PDB file of C-alpha atoms and ligand atoms in Angstrom:
ATOM      1  CA  MET A   1      75.455   7.039 -21.481  1.00  0.00           C
ATOM      2  CA  LYS A   2      72.854   8.373 -19.064  1.00  0.00           C
ATOM      3  CA  VAL A   3      69.935  10.321 -20.704  1.00  0.00           C
ATOM      4  CA  LEU A   4      70.944  13.601 -18.568  1.00  0.00           C
ATOM      5  CA  GLU A   5      74.513  13.298 -19.792  1.00  0.00           C
ATOM      6  CA  ALA A   6      73.398  13.643 -23.553  1.00  0.00           C
ATOM      7  CA  GLU A   7      74.197  16.935 -25.075  1.00  0.00           C
ATOM      8  CA  PHE A   8      70.837  16.942 -26.860  1.00  0.00           C
ATOM      9  CA  VAL A   9      69.114  16.638 -23.376  1.00  0.00           C
ATOM     10  CA  LYS A  10      71.328  19.450 -21.972  1.00  0.00           C
ATOM     11  CA  GLY A  11      70.368  21.730 -24.842  1.00  0.00           C
ATOM     12  CA  PHE A  12      66.553  20.966 -24.342  1.00  0.00           C
ATOM     13  CA  ILE A  13      66.852  21.675 -20.589  1.00  0.00           C
ATOM     14  CA  ARG A  14      68.653  25.019 -21.186  1.00  0.00           C
ATOM     15  CA  MET A  15      65.978  26.155 -23.813  1.00  0.00           C
ATOM     16  CA  CYS A  16      63.213  25.354 -21.230  1.00  0.00           C
ATOM     17  CA  ASP A  17      65.010  27.411 -18.863  1.00  0.00           C
ATOM     18  CA  ASP A  18      65.609  30.332 -21.320  1.00  0.00           C
ATOM     19  CA  GLY A  19      62.256  30.484 -22.172  1.00  0.00           C
ATOM     20  CA  PHE A  20      60.913  30.643 -18.599  1.00  0.00           C
ATOM     21  CA  ASN A  21      63.637  33.497 -17.903  1.00  0.00           C
ATOM     22  CA  GLN A  22      61.955  35.363 -21.020  1.00  0.00           C
ATOM     23  CA  ASN A  23      58.574  35.263 -19.130  1.00  0.00           C
ATOM     24  CA  TRP A  24      57.044  33.141 -21.891  1.00  0.00           C
ATOM     25  CA  HIS A  25      56.042  30.257 -19.573  1.00  0.00           C
ATOM     26  CA  GLU A  26      53.819  31.092 -16.804  1.00  0.00           C
ATOM     27  CA  ARG A  27      52.547  28.167 -15.032  1.00  0.00           C
ATOM     28  CA  ASN A  28      52.390  25.325 -17.046  1.00  0.00           C
ATOM     29  CA  GLY A  29      52.357  27.367 -20.301  1.00  0.00           C
ATOM     30  CA  GLY A  30      54.250  26.271 -23.302  1.00  0.00           C
ATOM     31  CA  ASN A  31      55.625  23.107 -24.456  1.00  0.00           C
ATOM     32  CA  LEU A  32      58.814  21.827 -26.297  1.00  0.00           C
ATOM     33  CA  SER A  33      59.666  18.790 -28.500  1.00  0.00           C
ATOM     34  CA  TYR A  34      62.738  17.426 -30.142  1.00  0.00           C
ATOM     35  CA  ARG A  35      62.925  14.999 -32.648  1.00  0.00           C
ATOM     36  CA  VAL A  36      65.781  12.674 -31.522  1.00  0.00           C
ATOM     37  CA  LYS A  37      68.653  11.481 -33.935  1.00  0.00           C
ATOM     38  CA  ALA A  38      69.012   7.999 -34.569  1.00  0.00           C
ATOM     39  CA  GLU A  39      72.546   8.158 -33.155  1.00  0.00           C
ATOM     40  CA  GLU A  40      71.421   9.966 -30.211  1.00  0.00           C
ATOM     41  CA  ILE A  41      68.855   7.245 -29.301  1.00  0.00           C
ATOM     42  CA  GLU A  42      71.487   4.504 -29.592  1.00  0.00           C
ATOM     43  CA  SER A  43      73.893   6.463 -27.119  1.00  0.00           C
ATOM     44  CA  ILE A  44      71.332   6.481 -24.352  1.00  0.00           C
ATOM     45  CA  LYS A  45      69.555   3.171 -25.187  1.00  0.00           C
ATOM     46  CA  GLU A  46      70.652   1.550 -21.707  1.00  0.00           C
ATOM     47  CA  GLU A  47      68.312   3.826 -19.965  1.00  0.00           C
ATOM     48  CA  LEU A  48      65.221   3.480 -22.432  1.00  0.00           C
ATOM     49  CA  SER A  49      62.356   1.226 -21.271  1.00  0.00           C
ATOM     50  CA  GLU A  50      59.818  -0.656 -23.618  1.00  0.00           C
ATOM     51  CA  ALA A  51      57.617  -1.576 -20.742  1.00  0.00           C
ATOM     52  CA  SER A  52      55.021   1.343 -20.959  1.00  0.00           C
ATOM     53  CA  PRO A  53      51.676   0.869 -22.697  1.00  0.00           C
ATOM     54  CA  TRP A  54      51.093   2.276 -26.033  1.00  0.00           C
ATOM     55  CA  GLN A  55      48.567   5.024 -25.921  1.00  0.00           C
ATOM     56  CA  PRO A  56      46.735   7.008 -28.620  1.00  0.00           C
ATOM     57  CA  ILE A  57      48.110  10.206 -29.911  1.00  0.00           C
ATOM     58  CA  GLY A  58      44.866  11.402 -30.788  1.00  0.00           C
ATOM     59  CA  THR A  59      45.887  12.001 -34.523  1.00  0.00           C
ATOM     60  CA  GLY A  60      47.959   9.975 -37.157  1.00  0.00           C
ATOM     61  CA  VAL A  61      51.609  10.976 -37.940  1.00  0.00           C
ATOM     62  CA  PRO A  62      52.508   7.874 -40.165  1.00  0.00           C
ATOM     63  CA  GLY A  63      55.491  10.112 -41.406  1.00  0.00           C
ATOM     64  CA  LEU A  64      57.061   9.877 -38.044  1.00  0.00           C
ATOM     65  CA  ALA A  65      56.582   6.039 -37.604  1.00  0.00           C
ATOM     66  CA  GLY A  66      59.209   4.614 -35.013  1.00  0.00           C
ATOM     67  CA  GLU A  67      60.656   8.115 -34.221  1.00  0.00           C
ATOM     68  CA  TYR A  68      61.579   9.217 -30.917  1.00  0.00           C
ATOM     69  CA  PHE A  69      60.952  12.657 -29.285  1.00  0.00           C
ATOM     70  CA  LEU A  70      62.077  14.500 -26.095  1.00  0.00           C
ATOM     71  CA  VAL A  71      59.073  16.460 -24.916  1.00  0.00           C
ATOM     72  CA  THR A  72      57.779  18.485 -21.979  1.00  0.00           C
ATOM     73  CA  GLY A  73      55.218  17.004 -19.915  1.00  0.00           C
ATOM     74  CA  SER A  74      51.582  17.909 -19.623  1.00  0.00           C
ATOM     75  CA  GLY A  75      50.799  20.290 -16.633  1.00  0.00           C
ATOM     76  CA  LYS A  76      54.502  20.581 -15.834  1.00  0.00           C
ATOM     77  CA  TYR A  77      56.235  23.888 -15.324  1.00  0.00           C
ATOM     78  CA  PHE A  78      59.125  25.078 -17.674  1.00  0.00           C
ATOM     79  CA  ARG A  79      60.814  26.545 -14.339  1.00  0.00           C
ATOM     80  CA  ASN A  80      60.958  23.140 -12.866  1.00  0.00           C
ATOM     81  CA  VAL A  81      62.681  21.461 -15.760  1.00  0.00           C
ATOM     82  CA  ILE A  82      66.279  22.316 -14.868  1.00  0.00           C
ATOM     83  CA  LEU A  83      65.770  21.444 -11.119  1.00  0.00           C
ATOM     84  CA  ASP A  84      64.356  18.024 -11.961  1.00  0.00           C
ATOM     85  CA  PRO A  85      64.458  17.048 -15.543  1.00  0.00           C
ATOM     86  CA  ALA A  86      63.360  13.288 -15.225  1.00  0.00           C
ATOM     87  CA  ALA A  87      60.235  14.497 -13.375  1.00  0.00           C
ATOM     88  CA  ASN A  88      59.133  16.990 -15.949  1.00  0.00           C
ATOM     89  CA  ILE A  89      60.130  15.702 -19.495  1.00  0.00           C
ATOM     90  CA  CYS A  90      59.992  12.486 -21.229  1.00  0.00           C
ATOM     91  CA  ILE A  91      61.270  10.554 -24.234  1.00  0.00           C
ATOM     92  CA  VAL A  92      58.547   9.041 -26.091  1.00  0.00           C
ATOM     93  CA  GLN A  93      58.566   6.657 -29.049  1.00  0.00           C
ATOM     94  CA  VAL A  94      55.935   6.805 -32.023  1.00  0.00           C
ATOM     95  CA  ASP A  95      54.659   3.305 -32.831  1.00  0.00           C
ATOM     96  CA  ALA A  96      54.855   1.817 -36.441  1.00  0.00           C
ATOM     97  CA  SER A  97      51.236   2.835 -37.443  1.00  0.00           C
ATOM     98  CA  GLY A  98      51.846   6.488 -36.386  1.00  0.00           C
ATOM     99  CA  LYS A  99      48.759   6.585 -34.194  1.00  0.00           C
ATOM    100  CA  ASN A 100      50.077   5.660 -30.773  1.00  0.00           C
ATOM    101  CA  TYR A 101      53.158   6.514 -28.431  1.00  0.00           C
ATOM    102  CA  ARG A 102      54.666   5.141 -25.465  1.00  0.00           C
ATOM    103  CA  ILE A 103      56.858   6.705 -22.812  1.00  0.00           C
ATOM    104  CA  CYS A 104      60.538   5.329 -22.814  1.00  0.00           C
ATOM    105  CA  TRP A 105      62.185   7.519 -20.375  1.00  0.00           C
ATOM    106  CA  GLY A 106      61.190  10.304 -17.702  1.00  0.00           C
ATOM    107  CA  LEU A 107      58.082  11.513 -15.946  1.00  0.00           C
ATOM    108  CA  ILE A 108      59.184   9.663 -13.003  1.00  0.00           C
ATOM    109  CA  ASN A 109      56.429  10.755 -10.648  1.00  0.00           C
ATOM    110  CA  GLY A 110      53.889   9.954 -13.496  1.00  0.00           C
ATOM    111  CA  GLY A 111      52.107  12.147 -16.243  1.00  0.00           C
ATOM    112  CA  ARG A 112      51.763  12.552 -19.760  1.00  0.00           C
ATOM    113  CA  PRO A 113      53.485  14.097 -22.453  1.00  0.00           C
ATOM    114  CA  THR A 114      52.234  17.812 -23.179  1.00  0.00           C
ATOM    115  CA  SER A 115      48.833  18.248 -23.938  1.00  0.00           C
ATOM    116  CA  GLU A 116      49.787  19.848 -27.296  1.00  0.00           C
ATOM    117  CA  LEU A 117      51.290  16.457 -28.532  1.00  0.00           C
ATOM    118  CA  PRO A 118      48.966  16.177 -31.569  1.00  0.00           C
ATOM    119  CA  SER A 119      50.140  19.691 -32.695  1.00  0.00           C
ATOM    120  CA  HIS A 120      53.879  19.040 -32.027  1.00  0.00           C
ATOM    121  CA  LEU A 121      53.895  15.718 -33.772  1.00  0.00           C
ATOM    122  CA  MET A 122      51.597  17.040 -36.868  1.00  0.00           C
ATOM    123  CA  ASN A 123      53.996  19.887 -37.123  1.00  0.00           C
ATOM    124  CA  HIS A 124      57.075  17.575 -36.916  1.00  0.00           C
ATOM    125  CA  GLU A 125      55.672  15.541 -39.872  1.00  0.00           C
ATOM    126  CA  VAL A 126      55.308  18.427 -42.115  1.00  0.00           C
ATOM    127  CA  LYS A 127      58.563  19.857 -41.138  1.00  0.00           C
ATOM    128  CA  LYS A 128      60.363  16.586 -41.670  1.00  0.00           C
ATOM    129  CA  GLN A 129      59.017  16.309 -44.902  1.00  0.00           C
ATOM    130  CA  VAL A 130      59.428  19.881 -46.128  1.00  0.00           C
ATOM    131  CA  SER A 131      62.924  20.468 -44.755  1.00  0.00           C
ATOM    132  CA  GLY A 132      64.140  17.181 -45.896  1.00  0.00           C
ATOM    133  CA  GLY A 133      64.707  15.990 -42.324  1.00  0.00           C
ATOM    134  CA  LYS A 134      66.433  19.065 -41.108  1.00  0.00           C
ATOM    135  CA  HIS A 135      64.053  20.414 -38.710  1.00  0.00           C
ATOM    136  CA  ARG A 136      63.968  18.784 -35.498  1.00  0.00           C
ATOM    137  CA  VAL A 137      62.536  21.439 -32.982  1.00  0.00           C
ATOM    138  CA  ILE A 138      59.061  22.556 -32.390  1.00  0.00           C
ATOM    139  CA  TYR A 139      58.399  25.155 -29.684  1.00  0.00           C
ATOM    140  CA  HIS A 140      55.153  26.501 -28.214  1.00  0.00           C
ATOM    141  CA  ALA A 141      55.424  29.558 -26.041  1.00  0.00           C
ATOM    142  CA  HIS A 142      53.156  32.414 -24.689  1.00  0.00           C
ATOM    143  CA  PRO A 143      54.916  35.452 -25.233  1.00  0.00           C
ATOM    144  CA  ALA A 144      52.864  38.396 -24.312  1.00  0.00           C
ATOM    145  CA  ASN A 145      53.572  40.876 -27.120  1.00  0.00           C
ATOM    146  CA  ILE A 146      52.830  38.511 -29.833  1.00  0.00           C
ATOM    147  CA  ILE A 147      49.572  37.614 -28.014  1.00  0.00           C
ATOM    148  CA  ALA A 148      48.688  41.336 -27.482  1.00  0.00           C
ATOM    149  CA  LEU A 149      48.860  41.995 -31.310  1.00  0.00           C
ATOM    150  CA  THR A 150      46.220  39.346 -32.018  1.00  0.00           C
ATOM    151  CA  PHE A 151      43.720  41.875 -30.419  1.00  0.00           C
ATOM    152  CA  VAL A 152      44.695  44.901 -32.484  1.00  0.00           C
ATOM    153  CA  LEU A 153      45.791  43.534 -35.969  1.00  0.00           C
ATOM    154  CA  PRO A 154      43.587  41.773 -38.432  1.00  0.00           C
ATOM    155  CA  LEU A 155      44.385  37.888 -38.144  1.00  0.00           C
ATOM    156  CA  GLU A 156      45.907  37.751 -41.651  1.00  0.00           C
ATOM    157  CA  ASP A 157      49.131  36.108 -42.490  1.00  0.00           C
ATOM    158  CA  LYS A 158      50.114  39.223 -44.805  1.00  0.00           C
ATOM    159  CA  VAL A 159      49.344  41.727 -42.150  1.00  0.00           C
ATOM    160  CA  PHE A 160      51.311  40.057 -39.260  1.00  0.00           C
ATOM    161  CA  THR A 161      54.142  39.153 -41.615  1.00  0.00           C
ATOM    162  CA  ARG A 162      54.718  42.748 -42.944  1.00  0.00           C
ATOM    163  CA  GLU A 163      54.085  44.489 -39.478  1.00  0.00           C
ATOM    164  CA  LEU A 164      56.703  42.262 -37.976  1.00  0.00           C
ATOM    165  CA  TRP A 165      59.272  42.457 -40.844  1.00  0.00           C
ATOM    166  CA  GLU A 166      58.905  46.407 -40.666  1.00  0.00           C
ATOM    167  CA  MET A 167      59.857  46.430 -37.080  1.00  0.00           C
ATOM    168  CA  ALA A 168      63.484  45.262 -37.502  1.00  0.00           C
ATOM    169  CA  THR A 169      65.784  44.986 -40.537  1.00  0.00           C
ATOM    170  CA  GLU A 170      66.930  41.463 -39.473  1.00  0.00           C
ATOM    171  CA  CYS A 171      63.375  40.079 -39.570  1.00  0.00           C
ATOM    172  CA  PRO A 172      62.707  39.213 -43.256  1.00  0.00           C
ATOM    173  CA  VAL A 173      66.158  37.527 -43.112  1.00  0.00           C
ATOM    174  CA  VAL A 174      65.488  35.624 -40.016  1.00  0.00           C
ATOM    175  CA  PHE A 175      61.919  34.596 -41.210  1.00  0.00           C
ATOM    176  CA  PRO A 176      61.927  35.086 -44.942  1.00  0.00           C
ATOM    177  CA  ASP A 177      58.865  32.893 -45.552  1.00  0.00           C
ATOM    178  CA  GLY A 178      56.580  35.118 -43.237  1.00  0.00           C
ATOM    179  CA  VAL A 179      54.553  34.052 -40.234  1.00  0.00           C
ATOM    180  CA  GLY A 180      50.888  32.174 -40.469  1.00  0.00           C
ATOM    181  CA  VAL A 181      47.993  33.062 -38.156  1.00  0.00           C
ATOM    182  CA  VAL A 182      45.640  30.667 -36.795  1.00  0.00           C
ATOM    183  CA  GLY A 183      42.286  32.177 -35.472  1.00  0.00           C
ATOM    184  CA  TRP A 184      41.070  31.185 -31.936  1.00  0.00           C
ATOM    185  CA  MET A 185      40.584  27.693 -31.600  1.00  0.00           C
ATOM    186  CA  VAL A 186      40.289  25.194 -28.564  1.00  0.00           C
ATOM    187  CA  PRO A 187      43.976  24.276 -27.703  1.00  0.00           C
ATOM    188  CA  GLY A 188      45.160  20.645 -27.103  1.00  0.00           C
ATOM    189  CA  GLY A 189      43.354  18.564 -29.882  1.00  0.00           C
ATOM    190  CA  ARG A 190      43.493  17.588 -33.434  1.00  0.00           C
ATOM    191  CA  ASP A 191      41.567  20.345 -35.110  1.00  0.00           C
ATOM    192  CA  ILE A 192      44.166  22.966 -33.842  1.00  0.00           C
ATOM    193  CA  ALA A 193      47.028  20.562 -34.937  1.00  0.00           C
ATOM    194  CA  VAL A 194      45.548  20.105 -38.248  1.00  0.00           C
ATOM    195  CA  ALA A 195      45.305  23.870 -38.918  1.00  0.00           C
ATOM    196  CA  THR A 196      48.842  24.732 -37.328  1.00  0.00           C
ATOM    197  CA  SER A 197      50.438  21.953 -39.346  1.00  0.00           C
ATOM    198  CA  ALA A 198      48.755  23.114 -42.477  1.00  0.00           C
ATOM    199  CA  MET A 199      50.414  26.722 -41.807  1.00  0.00           C
ATOM    200  CA  MET A 200      53.748  24.902 -41.123  1.00  0.00           C
ATOM    201  CA  LYS A 201      54.037  23.806 -44.792  1.00  0.00           C
ATOM    202  CA  LYS A 202      54.488  27.417 -45.747  1.00  0.00           C
ATOM    203  CA  TYR A 203      55.934  28.991 -42.619  1.00  0.00           C
ATOM    204  CA  ASP A 204      58.334  28.389 -39.615  1.00  0.00           C
ATOM    205  CA  VAL A 205      56.177  30.549 -37.513  1.00  0.00           C
ATOM    206  CA  ALA A 206      52.388  29.981 -36.472  1.00  0.00           C
ATOM    207  CA  VAL A 207      50.619  32.591 -34.086  1.00  0.00           C
ATOM    208  CA  TRP A 208      47.701  31.314 -32.200  1.00  0.00           C
ATOM    209  CA  ALA A 209      45.553  34.230 -31.646  1.00  0.00           C
ATOM    210  CA  HIS A 210      44.922  35.306 -27.944  1.00  0.00           C
ATOM    211  CA  HIS A 211      47.110  32.333 -27.073  1.00  0.00           C
ATOM    212  CA  GLY A 212      50.760  32.243 -28.254  1.00  0.00           C
ATOM    213  CA  CYS A 213      53.135  31.001 -31.023  1.00  0.00           C
ATOM    214  CA  PHE A 214      54.786  27.935 -32.472  1.00  0.00           C
ATOM    215  CA  CYS A 215      58.021  27.999 -34.003  1.00  0.00           C
ATOM    216  CA  SER A 216      59.946  25.307 -35.956  1.00  0.00           C
ATOM    217  CA  GLY A 217      63.888  25.009 -36.654  1.00  0.00           C
ATOM    218  CA  GLU A 218      66.607  22.729 -37.109  1.00  0.00           C
ATOM    219  CA  ASP A 219      68.165  23.093 -33.716  1.00  0.00           C
ATOM    220  CA  PHE A 220      67.746  24.733 -30.365  1.00  0.00           C
ATOM    221  CA  ASP A 221      69.607  27.737 -30.991  1.00  0.00           C
ATOM    222  CA  LEU A 222      67.881  28.521 -34.136  1.00  0.00           C
ATOM    223  CA  THR A 223      64.187  27.715 -32.814  1.00  0.00           C
ATOM    224  CA  PHE A 224      64.604  29.611 -29.687  1.00  0.00           C
ATOM    225  CA  GLY A 225      66.248  32.521 -31.663  1.00  0.00           C
ATOM    226  CA  LEU A 226      63.383  32.494 -33.989  1.00  0.00           C
ATOM    227  CA  MET A 227      60.985  32.948 -31.265  1.00  0.00           C
ATOM    228  CA  HIS A 228      62.890  35.457 -29.460  1.00  0.00           C
ATOM    229  CA  THR A 229      63.376  37.698 -32.814  1.00  0.00           C
ATOM    230  CA  VAL A 230      59.486  37.435 -33.430  1.00  0.00           C
ATOM    231  CA  GLU A 231      58.738  38.384 -29.880  1.00  0.00           C
ATOM    232  CA  LYS A 232      61.138  41.097 -30.082  1.00  0.00           C
ATOM    233  CA  SER A 233      59.635  42.588 -33.200  1.00  0.00           C
ATOM    234  CA  ALA A 234      56.169  42.280 -31.764  1.00  0.00           C
ATOM    235  CA  GLU A 235      57.425  44.234 -28.579  1.00  0.00           C
ATOM    236  CA  ILE A 236      58.620  46.941 -30.869  1.00  0.00           C
ATOM    237  CA  LEU A 237      55.317  47.111 -32.613  1.00  0.00           C
ATOM    238  CA  VAL A 238      53.474  47.230 -29.622  1.00  0.00           C
ATOM    239  CA  LYS A 239      55.551  50.213 -28.515  1.00  0.00           C
ATOM    240  CA  VAL A 240      55.237  51.886 -31.821  1.00  0.00           C
ATOM    241  CA  LEU A 241      51.440  51.645 -31.781  1.00  0.00           C
ATOM    242  CA  SER A 242      51.322  52.866 -28.183  1.00  0.00           C
ATOM    243  CA  VAL A 243      53.212  55.890 -29.121  1.00  0.00           C
ATOM    244  CA  ARG A 244      51.511  56.967 -32.339  1.00  0.00           C
ATOM    245  CA  PRO A 245      49.492  54.454 -34.470  1.00  0.00           C
ATOM    246  CA  ASP A 246      50.568  56.032 -37.736  1.00  0.00           C
ATOM    247  CA  LYS A 247      54.200  55.391 -38.244  1.00  0.00           C
ATOM    248  CA  LEU A 248      56.194  58.519 -39.553  1.00  0.00           C
ATOM    249  CA  GLN A 249      58.469  56.524 -41.518  1.00  0.00           C
ATOM    250  CA  THR A 250      59.085  52.691 -42.105  1.00  0.00           C
ATOM    251  CA  ILE A 251      61.152  50.031 -44.163  1.00  0.00           C
ATOM    252  CA  SER A 252      59.469  50.149 -47.658  1.00  0.00           C
ATOM    253  CA  PRO A 253      58.804  47.498 -50.372  1.00  0.00           C
ATOM    254  CA  ARG A 254      61.788  48.829 -52.305  1.00  0.00           C
ATOM    255  CA  ASN A 255      63.916  48.566 -49.160  1.00  0.00           C
ATOM    256  CA  PHE A 256      63.086  45.069 -48.678  1.00  0.00           C
ATOM    257  CA  ARG A 257      63.781  44.090 -52.085  1.00  0.00           C
ATOM    258  CA  ASP A 258      67.224  45.569 -51.636  1.00  0.00           C
ATOM    259  CA  LEU A 259      67.826  43.933 -48.533  1.00  0.00           C
ATOM    260  CA  ALA A 260      66.749  40.616 -50.235  1.00  0.00           C
ATOM    261  CA  ALA A 261      69.292  40.964 -53.007  1.00  0.00           C
ATOM    262  CA  ASP A 262      72.120  41.561 -50.721  1.00  0.00           C
ATOM    263  CA  PHE A 263      71.202  39.003 -48.134  1.00  0.00           C
ATOM    264  CA  LYS A 264      70.420  36.382 -50.803  1.00  0.00           C
ATOM    265  CA  VAL A 265      66.962  35.682 -49.476  1.00  0.00           C
ATOM    266  CA  THR A 266      63.779  35.310 -51.309  1.00  0.00           C
ATOM    267  CA  LEU A 267      60.830  37.360 -49.870  1.00  0.00           C
ATOM    268  CA  PRO A 268      57.547  36.483 -51.453  1.00  0.00           C
ATOM    269  CA  GLU A 269      55.904  39.307 -53.392  1.00  0.00           C
ATOM    270  CA  GLU A 270      52.602  38.824 -51.571  1.00  0.00           C
ATOM    271  CA  PHE A 271      54.262  40.508 -48.664  1.00  0.00           C
ATOM    272  CA  LEU A 272      55.425  43.566 -50.382  1.00  0.00           C
ATOM    273  CA  PHE A 273      52.346  45.079 -51.241  1.00  0.00           C
ATOM    274  CA  GLU A 274      52.130  48.949 -51.578  1.00  0.00           C
ATOM    275  CA  LYS A 275      50.007  50.339 -48.544  1.00  0.00           C
TER     276      LYS A 275
HETATM  277  O1  2HA B 301      49.630  24.605 -21.006  1.00  0.00           O
HETATM  278  O2  2HA B 301      50.436  26.121 -23.489  1.00  0.00           O
HETATM  279  O3  2HA B 301      48.526  25.202 -25.245  1.00  0.00           O
HETATM  280  C1  2HA B 301      50.274  24.248 -22.126  1.00  0.00           C
HETATM  281  C2  2HA B 301      49.928  25.224 -23.232  1.00  0.00           C
HETATM  282  C3  2HA B 301      48.659  24.652 -23.994  1.00  0.00           C
HETATM  283 ZN1   ZN B 302      49.662  27.285 -24.947  1.00  0.00          ZN
END
């Protein structure tokens, strides 16, 4: 089968377009990666090349040795992915040491995988382990309301989690583990990758202060849906704070406990503090 005929590639392209249409990907902002299943790689083998040189990832991901990833290209625009996928995305393979990658398909006019490859791969390594192999998608976007909140809320996991949970009843069910917050750091390197992947041991969502958000999930629907839910909740919070900073009423710790019991989710007590 051709790469562009594979369902996982179609799903990836659709997610890029959906993200652009949400206004989360100005210019070359944001990046997406998918850990490809063995049978999916087998089905597109005819188009994969082993000719490209191995290049350093900039960090070590031994837990991903030999794995293949579909990723957006560095400097490429999400809005162009649907028009010319082969020029804007690529499939890379990680070598046996977990220190190098090579391009096996795509980026036909040249280029490199996303500048955030270290963060994507370190997040994948953590999530593969803690989810027992279920999580396959890592998504980085620049949603305006989440970013806005990083200027007005303390950069603390418990504050962001609780405020976002309170903005929509579905939130604690969609991200029961909460959200982590990474203070401002230089993007694109190993340090921010280490900080983000440490958050991913505990959470499926990591907010990057004054920059954007990373989400992890099992498939494209769940991961896009997670980003969408977090950003919608942030939008409601921005509206609430704009109208009157002190809420007249909200969802209480007692309400959250009742919700958790009915929806059979565990909500960590650390987020159910009295204010
Ligand atoms: O431009 O979003 O974090 C791509 C990015 C870097
Ligand atoms: Zn970014």
